[in-house]
PDB file of C-alpha atoms and ligand atoms in Angstrom:
ATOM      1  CA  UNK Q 214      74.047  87.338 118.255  1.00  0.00           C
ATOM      2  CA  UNK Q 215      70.844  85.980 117.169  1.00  0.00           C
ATOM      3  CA  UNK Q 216      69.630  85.896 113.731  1.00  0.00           C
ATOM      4  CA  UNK Q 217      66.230  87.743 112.688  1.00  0.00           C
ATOM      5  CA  UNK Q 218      65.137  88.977 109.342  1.00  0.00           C
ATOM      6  CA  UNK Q 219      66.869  91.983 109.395  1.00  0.00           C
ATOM      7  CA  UNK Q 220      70.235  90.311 108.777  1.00  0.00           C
ATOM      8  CA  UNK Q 221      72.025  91.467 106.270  1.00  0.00           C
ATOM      9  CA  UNK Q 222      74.427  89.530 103.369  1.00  0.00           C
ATOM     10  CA  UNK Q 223      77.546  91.254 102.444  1.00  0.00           C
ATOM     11  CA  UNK Q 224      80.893  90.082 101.198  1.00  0.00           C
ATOM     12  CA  UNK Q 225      84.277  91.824 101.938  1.00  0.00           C
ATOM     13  CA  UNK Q 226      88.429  90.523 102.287  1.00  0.00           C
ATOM     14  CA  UNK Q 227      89.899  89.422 105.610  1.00  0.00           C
ATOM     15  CA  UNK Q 228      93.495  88.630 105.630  1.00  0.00           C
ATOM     16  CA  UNK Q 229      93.392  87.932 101.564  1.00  0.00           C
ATOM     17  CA  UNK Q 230      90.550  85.508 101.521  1.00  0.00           C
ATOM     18  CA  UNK Q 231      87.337  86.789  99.972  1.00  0.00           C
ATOM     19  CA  UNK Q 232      84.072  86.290 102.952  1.00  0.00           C
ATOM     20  CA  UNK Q 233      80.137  86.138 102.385  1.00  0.00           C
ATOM     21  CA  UNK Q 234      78.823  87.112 105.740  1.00  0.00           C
ATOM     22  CA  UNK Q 235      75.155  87.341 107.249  1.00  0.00           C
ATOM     23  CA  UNK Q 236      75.202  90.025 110.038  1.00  0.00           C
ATOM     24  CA  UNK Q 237      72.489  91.657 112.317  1.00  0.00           C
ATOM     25  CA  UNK Q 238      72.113  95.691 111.663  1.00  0.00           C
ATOM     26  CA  UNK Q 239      73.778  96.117 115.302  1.00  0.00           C
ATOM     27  CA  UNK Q 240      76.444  93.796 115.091  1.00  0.00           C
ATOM     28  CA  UNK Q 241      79.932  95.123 115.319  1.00  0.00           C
ATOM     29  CA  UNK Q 242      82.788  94.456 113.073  1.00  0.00           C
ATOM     30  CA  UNK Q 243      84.635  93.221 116.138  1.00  0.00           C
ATOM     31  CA  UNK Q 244      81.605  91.145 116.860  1.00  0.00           C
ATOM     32  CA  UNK Q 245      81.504  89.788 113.471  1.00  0.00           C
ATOM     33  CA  UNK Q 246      85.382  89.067 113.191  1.00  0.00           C
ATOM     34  CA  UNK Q 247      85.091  86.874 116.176  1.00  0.00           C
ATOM     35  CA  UNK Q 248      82.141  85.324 115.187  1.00  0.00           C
ATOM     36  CA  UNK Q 249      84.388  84.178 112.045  1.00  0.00           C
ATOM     37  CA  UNK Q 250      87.243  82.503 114.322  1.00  0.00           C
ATOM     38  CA  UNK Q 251      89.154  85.384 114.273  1.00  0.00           C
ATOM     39  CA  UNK Q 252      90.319  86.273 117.573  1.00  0.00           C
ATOM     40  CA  UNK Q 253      93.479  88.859 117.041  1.00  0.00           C
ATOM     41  CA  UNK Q 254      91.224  91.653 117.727  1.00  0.00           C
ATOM     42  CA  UNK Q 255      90.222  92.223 121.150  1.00  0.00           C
ATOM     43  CA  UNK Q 256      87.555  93.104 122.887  1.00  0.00           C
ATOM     44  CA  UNK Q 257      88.418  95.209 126.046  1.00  0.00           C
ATOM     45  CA  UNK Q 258      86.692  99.181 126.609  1.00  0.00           C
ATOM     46  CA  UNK Q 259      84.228  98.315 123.429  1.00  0.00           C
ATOM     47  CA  UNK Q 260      83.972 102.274 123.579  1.00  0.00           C
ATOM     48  CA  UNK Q 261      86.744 103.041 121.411  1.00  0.00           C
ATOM     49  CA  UNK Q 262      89.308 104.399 123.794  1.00  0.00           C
ATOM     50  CA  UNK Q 263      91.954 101.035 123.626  1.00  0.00           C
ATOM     51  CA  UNK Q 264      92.303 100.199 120.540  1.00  0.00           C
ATOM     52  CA  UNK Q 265      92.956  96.549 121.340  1.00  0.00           C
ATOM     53  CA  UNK Q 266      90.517  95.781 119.033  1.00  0.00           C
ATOM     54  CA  UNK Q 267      92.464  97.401 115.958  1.00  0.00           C
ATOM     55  CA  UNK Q 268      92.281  96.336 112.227  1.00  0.00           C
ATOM     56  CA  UNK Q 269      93.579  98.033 108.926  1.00  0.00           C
ATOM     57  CA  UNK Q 270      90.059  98.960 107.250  1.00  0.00           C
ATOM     58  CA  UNK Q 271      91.268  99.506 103.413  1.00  0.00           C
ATOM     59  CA  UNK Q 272      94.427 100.926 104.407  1.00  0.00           C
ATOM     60  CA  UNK Q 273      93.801 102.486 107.884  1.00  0.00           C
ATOM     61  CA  UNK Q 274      94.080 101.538 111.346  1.00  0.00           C
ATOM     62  CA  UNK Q 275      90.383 102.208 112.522  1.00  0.00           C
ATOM     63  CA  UNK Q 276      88.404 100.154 116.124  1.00  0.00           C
ATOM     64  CA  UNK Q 277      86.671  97.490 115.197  1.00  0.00           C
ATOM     65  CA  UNK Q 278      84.424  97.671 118.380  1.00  0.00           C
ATOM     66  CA  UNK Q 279      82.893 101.051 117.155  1.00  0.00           C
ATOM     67  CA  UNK Q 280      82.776 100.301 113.396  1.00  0.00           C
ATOM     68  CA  UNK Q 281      79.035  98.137 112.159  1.00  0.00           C
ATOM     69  CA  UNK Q 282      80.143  94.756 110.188  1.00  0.00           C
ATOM     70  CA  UNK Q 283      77.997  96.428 107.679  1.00  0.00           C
ATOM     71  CA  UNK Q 284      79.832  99.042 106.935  1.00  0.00           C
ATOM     72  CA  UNK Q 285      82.637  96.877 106.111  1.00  0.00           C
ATOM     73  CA  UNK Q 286      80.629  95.480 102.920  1.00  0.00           C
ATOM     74  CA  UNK Q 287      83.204  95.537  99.809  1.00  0.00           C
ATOM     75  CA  UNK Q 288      85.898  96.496 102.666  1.00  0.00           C
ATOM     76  CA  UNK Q 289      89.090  94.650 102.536  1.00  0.00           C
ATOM     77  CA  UNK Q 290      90.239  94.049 106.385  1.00  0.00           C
ATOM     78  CA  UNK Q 291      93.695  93.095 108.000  1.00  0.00           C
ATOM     79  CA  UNK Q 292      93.399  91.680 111.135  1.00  0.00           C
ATOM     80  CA  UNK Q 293      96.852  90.833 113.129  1.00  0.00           C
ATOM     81  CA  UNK Q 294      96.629  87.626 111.973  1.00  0.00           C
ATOM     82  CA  UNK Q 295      96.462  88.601 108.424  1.00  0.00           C
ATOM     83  CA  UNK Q 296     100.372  89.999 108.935  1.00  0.00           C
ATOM     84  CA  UNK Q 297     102.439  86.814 109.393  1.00  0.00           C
ATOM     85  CA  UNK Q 298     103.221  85.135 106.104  1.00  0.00           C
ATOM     86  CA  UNK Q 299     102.366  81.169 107.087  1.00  0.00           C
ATOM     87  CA  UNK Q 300     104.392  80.495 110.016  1.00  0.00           C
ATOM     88  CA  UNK Q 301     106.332  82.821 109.227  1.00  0.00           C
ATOM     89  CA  UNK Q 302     105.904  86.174 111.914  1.00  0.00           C
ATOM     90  CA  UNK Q 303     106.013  89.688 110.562  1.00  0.00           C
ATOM     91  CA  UNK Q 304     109.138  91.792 111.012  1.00  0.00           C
ATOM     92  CA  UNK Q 305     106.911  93.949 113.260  1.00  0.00           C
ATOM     93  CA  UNK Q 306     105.262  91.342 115.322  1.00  0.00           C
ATOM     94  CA  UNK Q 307     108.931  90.195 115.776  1.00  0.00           C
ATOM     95  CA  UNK Q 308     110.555  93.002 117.083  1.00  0.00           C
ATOM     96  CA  UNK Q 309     107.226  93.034 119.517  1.00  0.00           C
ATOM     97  CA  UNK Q 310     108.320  89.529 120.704  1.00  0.00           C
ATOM     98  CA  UNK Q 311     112.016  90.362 120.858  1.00  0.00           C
ATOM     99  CA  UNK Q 312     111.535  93.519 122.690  1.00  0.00           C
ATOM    100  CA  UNK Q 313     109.108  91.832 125.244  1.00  0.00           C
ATOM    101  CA  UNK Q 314     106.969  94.469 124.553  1.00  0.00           C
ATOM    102  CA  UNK Q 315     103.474  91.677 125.018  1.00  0.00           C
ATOM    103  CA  UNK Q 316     103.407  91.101 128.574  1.00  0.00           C
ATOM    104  CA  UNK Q 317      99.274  90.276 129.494  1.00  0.00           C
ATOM    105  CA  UNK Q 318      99.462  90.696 125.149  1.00  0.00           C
ATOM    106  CA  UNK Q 319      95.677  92.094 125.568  1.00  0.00           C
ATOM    107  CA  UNK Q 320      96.753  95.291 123.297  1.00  0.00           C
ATOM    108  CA  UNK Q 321      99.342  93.709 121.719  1.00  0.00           C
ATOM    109  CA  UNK Q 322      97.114  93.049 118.931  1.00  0.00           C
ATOM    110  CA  UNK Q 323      95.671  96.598 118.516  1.00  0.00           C
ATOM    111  CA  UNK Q 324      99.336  98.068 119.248  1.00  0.00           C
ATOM    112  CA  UNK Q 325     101.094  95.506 115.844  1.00  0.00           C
ATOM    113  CA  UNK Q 326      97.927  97.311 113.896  1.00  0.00           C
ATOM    114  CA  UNK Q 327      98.772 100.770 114.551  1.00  0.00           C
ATOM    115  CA  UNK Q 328     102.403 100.058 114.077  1.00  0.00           C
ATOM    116  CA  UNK Q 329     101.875  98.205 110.774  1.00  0.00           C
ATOM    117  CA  UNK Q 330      99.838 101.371 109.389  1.00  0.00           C
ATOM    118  CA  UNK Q 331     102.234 104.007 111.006  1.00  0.00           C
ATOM    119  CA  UNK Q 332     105.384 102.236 109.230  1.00  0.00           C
ATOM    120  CA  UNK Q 333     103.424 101.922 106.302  1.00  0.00           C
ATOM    121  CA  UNK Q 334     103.166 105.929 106.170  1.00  0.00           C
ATOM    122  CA  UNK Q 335     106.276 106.415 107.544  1.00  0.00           C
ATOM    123  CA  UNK Q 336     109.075 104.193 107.542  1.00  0.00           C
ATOM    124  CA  UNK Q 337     111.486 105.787 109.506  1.00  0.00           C
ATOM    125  CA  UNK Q 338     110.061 107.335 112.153  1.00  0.00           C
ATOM    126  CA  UNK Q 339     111.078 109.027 115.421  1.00  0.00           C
ATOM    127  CA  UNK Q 340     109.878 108.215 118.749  1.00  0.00           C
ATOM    128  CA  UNK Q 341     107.633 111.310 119.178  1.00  0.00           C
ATOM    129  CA  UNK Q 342     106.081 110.011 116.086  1.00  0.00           C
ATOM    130  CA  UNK Q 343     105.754 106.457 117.117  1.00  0.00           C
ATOM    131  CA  UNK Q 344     104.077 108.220 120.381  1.00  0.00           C
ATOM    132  CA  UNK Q 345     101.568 109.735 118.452  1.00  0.00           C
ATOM    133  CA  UNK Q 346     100.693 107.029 116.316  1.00  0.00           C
ATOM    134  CA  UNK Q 347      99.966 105.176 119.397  1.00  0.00           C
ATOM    135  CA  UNK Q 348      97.900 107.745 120.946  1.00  0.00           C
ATOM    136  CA  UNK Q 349      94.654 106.603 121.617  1.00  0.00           C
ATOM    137  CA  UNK Q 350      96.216 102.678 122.332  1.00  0.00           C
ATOM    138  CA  UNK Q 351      95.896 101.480 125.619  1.00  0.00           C
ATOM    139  CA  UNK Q 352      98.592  99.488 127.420  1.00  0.00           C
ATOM    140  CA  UNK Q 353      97.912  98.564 131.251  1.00  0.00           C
ATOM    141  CA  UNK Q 354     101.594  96.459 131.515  1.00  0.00           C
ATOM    142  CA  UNK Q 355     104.166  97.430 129.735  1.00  0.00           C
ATOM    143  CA  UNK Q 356     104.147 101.442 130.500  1.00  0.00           C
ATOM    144  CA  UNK Q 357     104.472 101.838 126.657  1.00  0.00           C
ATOM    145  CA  UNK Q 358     108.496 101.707 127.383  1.00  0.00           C
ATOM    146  CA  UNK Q 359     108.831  98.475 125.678  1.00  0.00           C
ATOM    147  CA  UNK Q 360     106.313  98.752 122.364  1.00  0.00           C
ATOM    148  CA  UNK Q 361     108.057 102.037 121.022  1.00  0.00           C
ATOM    149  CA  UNK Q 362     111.413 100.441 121.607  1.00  0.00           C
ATOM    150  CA  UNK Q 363     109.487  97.350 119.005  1.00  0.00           C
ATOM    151  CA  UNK Q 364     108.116 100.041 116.363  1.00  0.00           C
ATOM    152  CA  UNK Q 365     111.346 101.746 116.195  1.00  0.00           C
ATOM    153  CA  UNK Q 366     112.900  98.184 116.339  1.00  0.00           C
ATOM    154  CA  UNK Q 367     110.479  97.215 113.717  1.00  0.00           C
ATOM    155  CA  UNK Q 368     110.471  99.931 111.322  1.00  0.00           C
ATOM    156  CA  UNK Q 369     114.856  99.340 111.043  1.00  0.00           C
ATOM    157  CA  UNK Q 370     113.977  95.834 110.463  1.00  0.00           C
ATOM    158  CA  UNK Q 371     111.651  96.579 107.178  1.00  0.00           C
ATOM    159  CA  UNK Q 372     114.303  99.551 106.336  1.00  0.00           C
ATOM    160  CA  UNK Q 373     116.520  96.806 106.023  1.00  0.00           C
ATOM    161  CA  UNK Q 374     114.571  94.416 104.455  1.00  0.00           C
ATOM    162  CA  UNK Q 375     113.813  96.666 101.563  1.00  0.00           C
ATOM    163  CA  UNK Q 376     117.300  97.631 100.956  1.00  0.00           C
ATOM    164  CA  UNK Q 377     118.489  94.403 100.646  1.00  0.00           C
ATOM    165  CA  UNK Q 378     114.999  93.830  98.046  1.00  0.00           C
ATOM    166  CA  UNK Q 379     116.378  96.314  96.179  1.00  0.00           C
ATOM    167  CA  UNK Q 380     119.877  95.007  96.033  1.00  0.00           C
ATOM    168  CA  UNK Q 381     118.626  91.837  94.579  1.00  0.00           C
TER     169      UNK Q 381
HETATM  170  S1  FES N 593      87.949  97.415 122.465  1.00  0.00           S
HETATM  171 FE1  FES N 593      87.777  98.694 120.744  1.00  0.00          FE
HETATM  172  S2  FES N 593      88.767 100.517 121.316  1.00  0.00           S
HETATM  173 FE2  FES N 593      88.833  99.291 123.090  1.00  0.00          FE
HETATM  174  S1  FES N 594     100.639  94.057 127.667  1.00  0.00           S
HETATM  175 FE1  FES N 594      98.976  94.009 129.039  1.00  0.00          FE
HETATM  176  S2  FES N 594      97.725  95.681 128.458  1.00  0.00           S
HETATM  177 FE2  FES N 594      99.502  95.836 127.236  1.00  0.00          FE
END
């Protein structure tokens, strides 16, 4: 997007690391992620109604396509990227790859979001919950079959993962 003098200087968190940005008054957080080099997000409807464009916006799963960059000013933001420790994946976005649940891996993305901040509310959840908390995320592939199967997948990997935390 081209710079004029309405830009605007604001400084928030993305995945931990503290960002000055310039943005124009129109520009959309999506916009402004991938103008940063970060490409989890997607771009796909840009109306909302995917969700492959899905970051945690202090603590919730929100669209990045209908959100201004502006209003994230003083936000902290977790993009998919931001959920793998180094090289290291994170339990959910490894059940996602063990269940095969990325096939085109457009929503993917958007889908690891809403399961990150679903799990985070509730850890053990059932699979009429884990259909709701996807409601509103768009797969065109994988007939949604295959990404419950990886939240529920996911959510006994963290379960265990915690218990074993707390044995130590
Ligand atoms: S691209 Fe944002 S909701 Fe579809
Ligand atoms: S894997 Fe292709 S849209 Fe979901």
């Amino acid at each position: 997007m081209p710079e004029n003098d309405t830009a605007l200087d604001m400084t928030l968190t993305v995945n931990g690391r503290a960002q000055s940005w310039r943005v124009q008054p129109g520009e959309t957080l999506l916009e402004a992620l991938q103008h940063h080099n970060i490409k989890g997000p997607k771009l796909v409807c840009g109306t909302g109604d995917c969700s492959a464009c899905g970051v945690i916006f202090n603590g919730a799963a929100i669209n990045a396509c209908c959100m201004l960059a502006a209003q994230a000013d003083g936000v902290e933001v977790v993009t998919v990227e931001g959920l793998a420790n180094g090289a290291k994946l994170h339990p959910i976005q490894e059940a996602f790859a063990e269940a095969g649940a990325a096939q085109c891996g457009y929503c993917t993305p958007g889908f690891i979001i809403r399961a990150y901040a679903l799990l985070q509310e509730n850890p053990d959840p059932t699979e009429e919950e884990v259909r709701a908390g996807f409601a509103g995320s768009i797969c065109r592939c994988t007939g949604y079959v295959k990404p419950i199967e990886a939240a529920l997948r996911a959510a006994a990997l963290l379960r265990e993962q915690r218990s074993l935390e707390e044995r130590v």
